[in-house]
Short mmCIF file of C-alpha atoms in Angstrom, two decimals:
data_model
loop_
_atom_site.label_atom_id
_atom_site.label_comp_id
_atom_site.label_asym_id
_atom_site.label_seq_id
_atom_site.Cartn_x
_atom_site.Cartn_y
_atom_site.Cartn_z
CA MET E 1 94.01 209.15 171.23
CA ASN E 2 96.79 206.59 170.81
CA ASN E 3 97.63 207.33 167.14
CA MET E 4 98.24 203.63 166.50
CA GLU E 5 95.95 203.74 163.48
CA SER E 6 95.78 202.18 160.05
CA PRO E 7 97.41 202.13 157.60
CA GLU E 8 100.60 202.38 159.69
CA TYR E 9 99.22 199.94 162.25
CA MET E 10 96.95 196.91 162.02
CA ARG E 11 95.24 194.71 164.54
CA MET E 12 95.86 191.00 164.19
CA SER E 13 93.99 187.98 165.50
CA LEU E 14 95.63 186.35 168.49
CA ALA E 15 95.95 183.14 166.45
CA ALA E 16 97.79 185.00 163.68
CA ALA E 17 100.02 186.72 166.24
CA MET E 18 100.96 183.27 167.53
CA THR E 19 101.60 181.99 164.01
CA LEU E 20 103.91 184.92 163.20
CA GLY E 21 105.73 184.74 166.54
CA PHE E 22 104.46 188.01 168.01
CA LYS E 23 102.78 186.05 170.80
CA GLU E 24 103.59 182.77 172.51
CA GLY E 25 101.07 179.98 172.76
CA ARG E 26 99.92 176.73 171.22
CA PHE E 27 96.69 175.56 169.66
CA TYR E 28 94.38 172.92 171.10
CA ARG E 29 94.89 169.55 169.40
CA GLY E 30 97.79 170.86 167.35
CA ALA E 31 95.73 173.07 165.04
CA THR E 32 97.62 175.46 162.78
CA LEU E 33 96.60 178.75 161.15
CA PRO E 34 98.03 179.32 157.64
CA CYS E 35 96.12 182.59 157.11
CA VAL E 36 97.11 185.92 158.66
CA ASN E 37 93.91 187.73 159.68
CA LEU E 38 94.33 191.50 159.89
CA LEU E 39 91.88 194.21 160.97
CA LEU E 40 92.00 197.93 160.26
CA THR E 41 92.14 200.03 163.41
CA TYR E 42 91.11 203.60 164.24
CA ASP E 43 90.83 205.55 167.47
CA GLU E 44 87.18 206.33 166.73
CA GLY E 45 86.49 202.70 165.84
CA CYS E 46 83.68 201.29 163.76
CA VAL E 47 80.37 203.13 163.33
CA GLY E 48 78.51 199.85 162.96
CA ALA E 49 76.16 198.80 165.74
CA CYS E 50 75.77 195.09 164.93
CA SER E 51 74.07 193.28 167.79
CA TYR E 52 76.50 190.35 167.95
CA CYS E 53 79.81 192.13 167.25
CA GLY E 54 82.53 192.97 169.73
CA LEU E 55 83.54 196.01 167.67
CA SER E 56 80.09 197.63 167.82
CA ARG E 57 80.13 201.33 168.68
CA LYS E 58 77.49 200.52 171.30
CA ARG E 59 79.79 198.19 173.20
CA GLU E 60 81.54 199.85 176.11
CA GLY E 61 85.30 200.36 176.05
CA ASP E 62 87.99 201.90 173.87
CA TYR E 63 88.01 200.52 170.35
CA PRO E 64 91.67 199.36 170.33
CA GLU E 65 90.96 197.27 173.42
CA LYS E 66 87.74 195.67 172.21
CA SER E 67 87.85 191.94 171.61
CA PHE E 68 86.54 190.52 168.35
CA ILE E 69 85.22 186.97 167.99
CA ARG E 70 85.86 186.65 171.73
CA VAL E 71 89.64 187.03 171.58
CA SER E 72 92.04 189.95 171.72
CA TRP E 73 93.38 191.47 168.51
CA PRO E 74 96.74 193.04 169.41
CA THR E 75 98.07 195.97 167.37
CA TYR E 76 101.39 195.98 165.49
CA GLU E 77 103.13 198.15 162.93
CA THR E 78 102.05 197.16 159.43
CA ASP E 79 105.60 197.02 158.11
CA ASP E 80 106.64 194.75 160.99
CA ILE E 81 103.75 192.44 160.17
CA VAL E 82 104.82 192.22 156.52
CA ASP E 83 108.41 191.50 157.58
CA LYS E 84 107.18 188.68 159.81
CA MET E 85 105.15 187.28 156.91
CA LEU E 86 108.35 187.05 154.89
CA GLU E 87 110.14 185.39 157.78
CA LYS E 88 107.36 182.82 158.25
CA LYS E 89 106.40 182.46 154.57
CA ASP E 90 106.73 178.66 154.59
CA LYS E 91 103.91 178.46 157.17
CA LEU E 92 101.54 180.83 155.38
CA LYS E 93 99.04 180.31 152.57
CA ARG E 94 96.91 183.49 152.60
CA VAL E 95 96.36 186.88 154.24
CA CYS E 96 92.96 188.49 154.90
CA ILE E 97 92.47 192.20 155.53
CA SER E 98 89.20 193.10 157.26
CA MET E 99 87.64 196.52 156.88
CA VAL E 100 85.57 198.27 159.53
CA THR E 101 82.82 200.82 158.93
CA ASN E 102 84.98 203.93 158.96
CA LYS E 103 85.33 206.45 156.13
CA LYS E 104 89.13 206.05 156.13
CA ALA E 105 88.92 202.32 155.56
CA VAL E 106 88.62 202.29 151.75
CA HIS E 107 91.87 204.18 151.14
CA ASP E 108 93.70 202.33 153.90
CA THR E 109 92.62 198.91 152.66
CA ILE E 110 94.24 199.70 149.31
CA ASP E 111 97.37 201.02 151.04
CA VAL E 112 97.84 197.90 153.17
CA THR E 113 97.06 195.57 150.27
CA GLU E 114 99.71 197.27 148.14
CA ARG E 115 102.29 196.99 150.94
CA ILE E 116 101.69 193.27 151.29
CA ARG E 117 101.61 192.66 147.54
CA ALA E 118 104.88 194.56 147.04
CA LYS E 119 106.79 192.19 149.33
CA THR E 120 104.97 188.83 149.30
CA ASN E 121 103.30 186.46 146.87
CA LEU E 122 100.62 185.45 149.37
CA PRO E 123 97.05 185.40 148.03
CA ILE E 124 95.16 188.36 149.53
CA SER E 125 91.52 188.35 150.59
CA LEU E 126 89.59 191.45 151.62
CA LEU E 127 86.65 191.21 154.01
CA ILE E 128 84.85 194.31 152.82
CA THR E 129 82.26 196.73 154.19
CA PRO E 130 79.71 197.20 151.37
CA THR E 131 78.15 200.21 153.12
CA LEU E 132 81.25 202.26 152.24
CA LEU E 133 81.88 201.01 148.73
CA SER E 134 81.29 201.89 145.10
CA ARG E 135 81.98 199.70 142.08
CA GLU E 136 85.11 201.77 141.42
CA ASP E 137 86.40 200.89 144.90
CA LEU E 138 86.08 197.19 144.09
CA VAL E 139 88.01 197.69 140.85
CA ASN E 140 90.74 199.51 142.79
CA PHE E 141 90.88 196.70 145.34
CA LYS E 142 91.64 194.26 142.54
CA LYS E 143 94.23 196.57 141.00
CA SER E 144 95.96 196.87 144.37
CA GLY E 145 96.56 193.11 144.48
CA ALA E 146 93.55 191.49 146.16
CA GLU E 147 92.19 188.39 144.41
CA MET E 148 89.32 187.33 146.67
CA ILE E 149 86.52 189.19 148.41
CA GLY E 150 84.55 188.32 151.53
CA VAL E 151 81.16 189.85 152.31
CA ALA E 152 79.80 189.33 155.83
CA VAL E 153 76.06 189.36 155.17
CA ASP E 154 75.69 187.25 158.35
CA ALA E 155 71.88 187.35 158.73
CA VAL E 156 69.90 185.45 156.10
CA THR E 157 66.60 187.36 155.82
CA PRO E 158 65.90 191.07 155.32
CA GLU E 159 64.08 191.19 158.66
CA LEU E 160 66.92 189.59 160.62
CA PHE E 161 69.52 191.73 158.86
CA ASP E 162 67.60 194.87 159.75
CA ARG E 163 67.14 193.72 163.36
CA HIS E 164 70.79 192.87 163.95
CA ARG E 165 72.66 195.24 161.61
CA GLY E 166 70.37 197.91 160.20
CA LYS E 167 67.60 200.29 161.17
CA GLY E 168 66.35 198.02 163.94
CA ILE E 169 69.51 198.68 165.93
CA LYS E 170 70.22 202.15 164.49
CA GLY E 171 73.03 200.73 162.40
CA PRO E 172 74.19 201.96 158.98
CA HIS E 173 74.00 198.73 157.01
CA ARG E 174 71.31 197.82 154.46
CA TRP E 175 70.36 194.39 153.14
CA GLU E 176 70.02 195.48 149.49
CA LYS E 177 73.41 197.21 149.48
CA TYR E 178 75.19 194.10 150.76
CA TRP E 179 73.74 191.90 148.02
CA ASP E 180 74.29 194.54 145.33
CA VAL E 181 77.97 194.79 146.23
CA THR E 182 78.25 190.99 146.35
CA GLY E 183 77.01 190.88 142.76
CA GLN E 184 79.42 193.62 141.70
CA ALA E 185 82.32 191.82 143.37
CA LEU E 186 81.49 188.66 141.43
CA GLU E 187 81.51 190.61 138.16
CA ILE E 188 84.93 192.08 138.97
CA PHE E 189 86.70 189.21 140.76
CA GLY E 190 84.98 186.27 139.08
CA GLU E 191 83.02 183.15 139.97
CA ASP E 192 84.09 181.40 143.20
CA MET E 193 86.27 184.40 144.09
CA VAL E 194 83.71 185.83 146.52
CA GLY E 195 82.80 184.29 149.88
CA VAL E 196 79.60 185.25 151.69
CA HIS E 197 79.71 184.91 155.48
CA LEU E 198 76.53 183.58 157.07
CA ILE E 199 75.95 183.03 160.80
CA VAL E 200 73.81 180.15 162.02
CA GLY E 201 71.76 181.05 165.08
CA LEU E 202 70.54 184.63 164.60
CA GLY E 203 66.90 183.58 164.62
CA GLU E 204 66.55 182.02 161.17
CA THR E 205 65.01 178.65 160.34
CA GLU E 206 67.04 175.89 158.74
CA ARG E 207 65.00 176.32 155.56
CA GLU E 208 65.83 180.04 155.44
CA MET E 209 69.52 179.32 155.90
CA ALA E 210 69.50 176.59 153.24
CA LYS E 211 67.72 178.84 150.74
CA THR E 212 70.28 181.61 151.30
CA ILE E 213 73.18 179.19 150.84
CA GLN E 214 71.59 178.15 147.54
CA LYS E 215 71.15 181.83 146.58
CA VAL E 216 74.85 182.43 147.19
CA LYS E 217 75.76 179.41 145.06
CA ASP E 218 73.43 180.47 142.25
CA MET E 219 75.10 183.90 142.18
CA GLY E 220 78.49 182.23 141.67
CA ALA E 221 79.86 182.76 145.18
CA ARG E 222 80.57 180.38 148.06
CA THR E 223 79.28 180.36 151.62
CA HIS E 224 81.60 180.69 154.61
CA LEU E 225 79.57 179.45 157.55
CA PHE E 226 79.85 180.39 161.22
CA SER E 227 78.08 179.26 164.37
CA PHE E 228 76.83 182.19 166.44
CA PHE E 229 79.12 182.57 169.46
CA PRO E 230 78.03 185.23 171.99
CA GLU E 231 80.46 188.10 172.52
CA GLU E 232 80.64 189.55 176.04
CA GLY E 233 79.41 193.13 176.12
CA SER E 234 77.50 192.86 172.85
CA LYS E 235 73.72 193.19 172.67
CA LEU E 236 73.47 189.41 172.16
CA GLU E 237 75.88 188.46 174.94
CA LYS E 238 73.20 186.35 176.66
CA HIS E 239 71.91 184.80 173.42
CA SER E 240 72.63 181.06 173.28
CA GLN E 241 74.59 179.31 170.58
CA PRO E 242 72.41 177.36 168.14
CA PRO E 243 71.99 173.68 169.03
CA ALA E 244 74.83 171.53 167.71
CA GLY E 245 72.39 169.57 165.54
CA GLN E 246 71.19 172.70 163.79
CA PHE E 247 74.73 173.83 163.01
CA ARG E 248 75.83 170.38 161.82
CA ARG E 249 72.91 170.18 159.41
CA MET E 250 73.70 173.63 158.03
CA GLN E 251 77.37 172.70 157.63
CA PHE E 252 76.27 169.65 155.68
CA VAL E 253 73.86 171.71 153.60
CA ARG E 254 76.61 174.20 152.76
CA PHE E 255 78.96 171.42 151.68
CA LEU E 256 76.35 169.68 149.54
CA VAL E 257 75.30 172.89 147.79
CA ASP E 258 78.76 174.41 147.31
CA GLU E 259 80.24 171.11 146.07
CA CYS E 260 77.19 170.37 143.86
CA PHE E 261 76.09 167.13 145.54
CA SER E 262 72.56 168.46 146.14
CA THR E 263 70.45 171.56 145.66
CA GLU E 264 68.17 173.16 148.21
CA GLY E 265 65.16 171.97 146.25
CA GLU E 266 66.10 168.36 147.03
CA PHE E 267 66.07 168.84 150.80
CA VAL E 268 63.09 167.68 152.86
CA TYR E 269 61.92 169.72 155.86
CA ASP E 270 59.73 168.91 158.84
CA GLU E 271 56.87 171.05 160.16
CA ASN E 272 59.42 173.29 161.93
CA ASP E 273 61.43 173.87 158.74
CA ARG E 274 64.28 171.65 159.93
CA VAL E 275 66.14 169.55 157.35
CA VAL E 276 65.27 165.87 157.72
CA ALA E 277 66.63 164.60 154.37
CA PHE E 278 69.44 165.88 152.16
CA GLY E 279 68.61 164.42 148.76
CA LEU E 280 71.08 161.57 149.26
CA ASN E 281 70.72 157.83 149.68
CA GLU E 282 72.02 156.25 152.88
CA ASP E 283 75.33 155.14 151.37
CA GLU E 284 76.03 158.63 150.03
CA LEU E 285 75.08 160.22 153.34
CA ASN E 286 77.40 157.90 155.28
CA LEU E 287 80.29 158.34 152.85
CA LEU E 288 80.19 162.14 152.94
CA THR E 289 79.74 162.24 156.71
CA ASP E 290 82.69 159.89 157.20
CA LEU E 291 84.88 162.19 155.12
CA GLY E 292 84.62 164.83 157.84
CA THR E 293 85.20 167.58 155.27
CA PRO E 294 81.69 169.09 155.50
CA PHE E 295 82.29 169.92 159.15
CA MET E 296 85.63 171.67 158.73
CA THR E 297 85.90 175.46 158.65
CA SER E 298 84.67 176.96 155.39
CA GLY E 299 86.83 179.86 154.26
CA CYS E 300 89.07 181.26 151.55
CA PRO E 301 91.37 178.62 150.03
CA ASP E 302 95.08 178.32 149.41
CA GLU E 303 96.52 177.89 145.93
CA LYS E 304 95.71 174.16 146.01
CA GLY E 305 92.05 174.79 146.79
CA GLU E 306 92.22 173.69 150.44
CA VAL E 307 90.90 176.01 153.14
CA ALA E 308 93.59 178.45 154.27
CA CYS E 309 91.44 180.67 156.50
CA ASN E 310 90.52 177.98 159.02
CA ARG E 311 89.99 180.33 162.02
CA PRO E 312 90.90 177.88 164.83
CA TYR E 313 88.14 177.97 167.49
CA GLY E 314 86.62 181.12 166.06
CA ASP E 315 83.06 179.96 166.77
CA SER E 316 83.50 177.65 169.77
CA MET E 317 85.79 177.16 172.73
CA PRO E 318 88.76 174.81 172.39
CA GLY E 319 87.47 171.56 173.85
CA PRO E 320 85.22 168.62 173.07
CA ASP E 321 82.45 170.68 171.44
CA ILE E 322 84.23 172.08 168.38
CA ARG E 323 81.82 173.67 165.90
CA SER E 324 84.07 174.35 162.86
CA PHE E 325 86.99 171.92 162.76
CA PRO E 326 90.31 173.61 161.84
CA PHE E 327 91.75 170.17 161.03
CA TRP E 328 90.46 166.85 159.72
CA PRO E 329 88.01 165.38 162.24
CA LYS E 330 89.13 162.06 163.65
CA LYS E 331 86.99 158.93 163.80
CA GLU E 332 85.69 159.75 167.28
CA ASP E 333 84.86 163.29 166.12
CA VAL E 334 82.86 161.93 163.19
CA GLU E 335 80.92 159.59 165.47
CA LYS E 336 79.93 162.57 167.62
CA ILE E 337 79.06 164.61 164.52
CA ARG E 338 76.84 161.82 163.21
CA THR E 339 74.87 161.81 166.47
CA GLU E 340 74.56 165.60 166.39
CA LEU E 341 73.34 165.59 162.78
CA GLU E 342 70.43 163.41 163.83
CA THR E 343 69.59 165.38 166.99
CA TYR E 344 66.55 167.66 166.74
#
């Protein structure tokens, strides 16, 4: 037992620790992170058993030392973190508090949210664990100062969800509960104030992913898309990333649906359920591809509507094969993206 537990302590992404000055370092290609990503921490950890997650109870090691999204999440005193946010406020545009599946997490999420709200004006997102939550909890989250909610559904079919997060892996999570809570969060926080996390590469087809992105849009939420990125020590540590072409097409699908350029019903699929046409003419396709925006990280926005939670290199290694761009892609990036879009 180390007693460095929430709410008095929080884990923080390495990127956020660098942004706040707790850690030294610099980002590949000059990326910046304007969102402070925080994670609740407990000696007993998370009771989830998700196949792809570094925090899974089935992964060996002590919880406070487990990596998450392939990087370390160092632990700091919550009050010190808030003080650093004030010190670095000109660099920051949002803070996100992530729950884990632990019975203490509901109360502690409210506690930490109230501490941050009392001292800063930063917009606060909560990445919630529906398994633990009632409608009243969501109301209390809003009262405490949160204004956006994230729900990590991750897998896009009931079968895949069960295999990777539920009964198939002896985990506590249930598909219906996640979508029920997503709907409740939309009722309480409002349209476009809920982001649904989906992971490309857990065994779904492109058609299944596109249909789920459209479902999220129809509910009034937005999709935050990730490329599967294997975590050492997880059940899926030897599972490959999805092909770049698959991820690029799903990024483009997300952009078109969320920004109302196309609907899923306008897409054309081949015999393997891969998207071969997006409901656009060639000029429209080229214009939107050249923008680069569809291939940037999708996440909670700042007050101007631009992505604040850009998670630099959260789903790929820093290097030439960036999956979710944390900055505007340059001309040479777009040329590579265009080739990947057309690669099957």
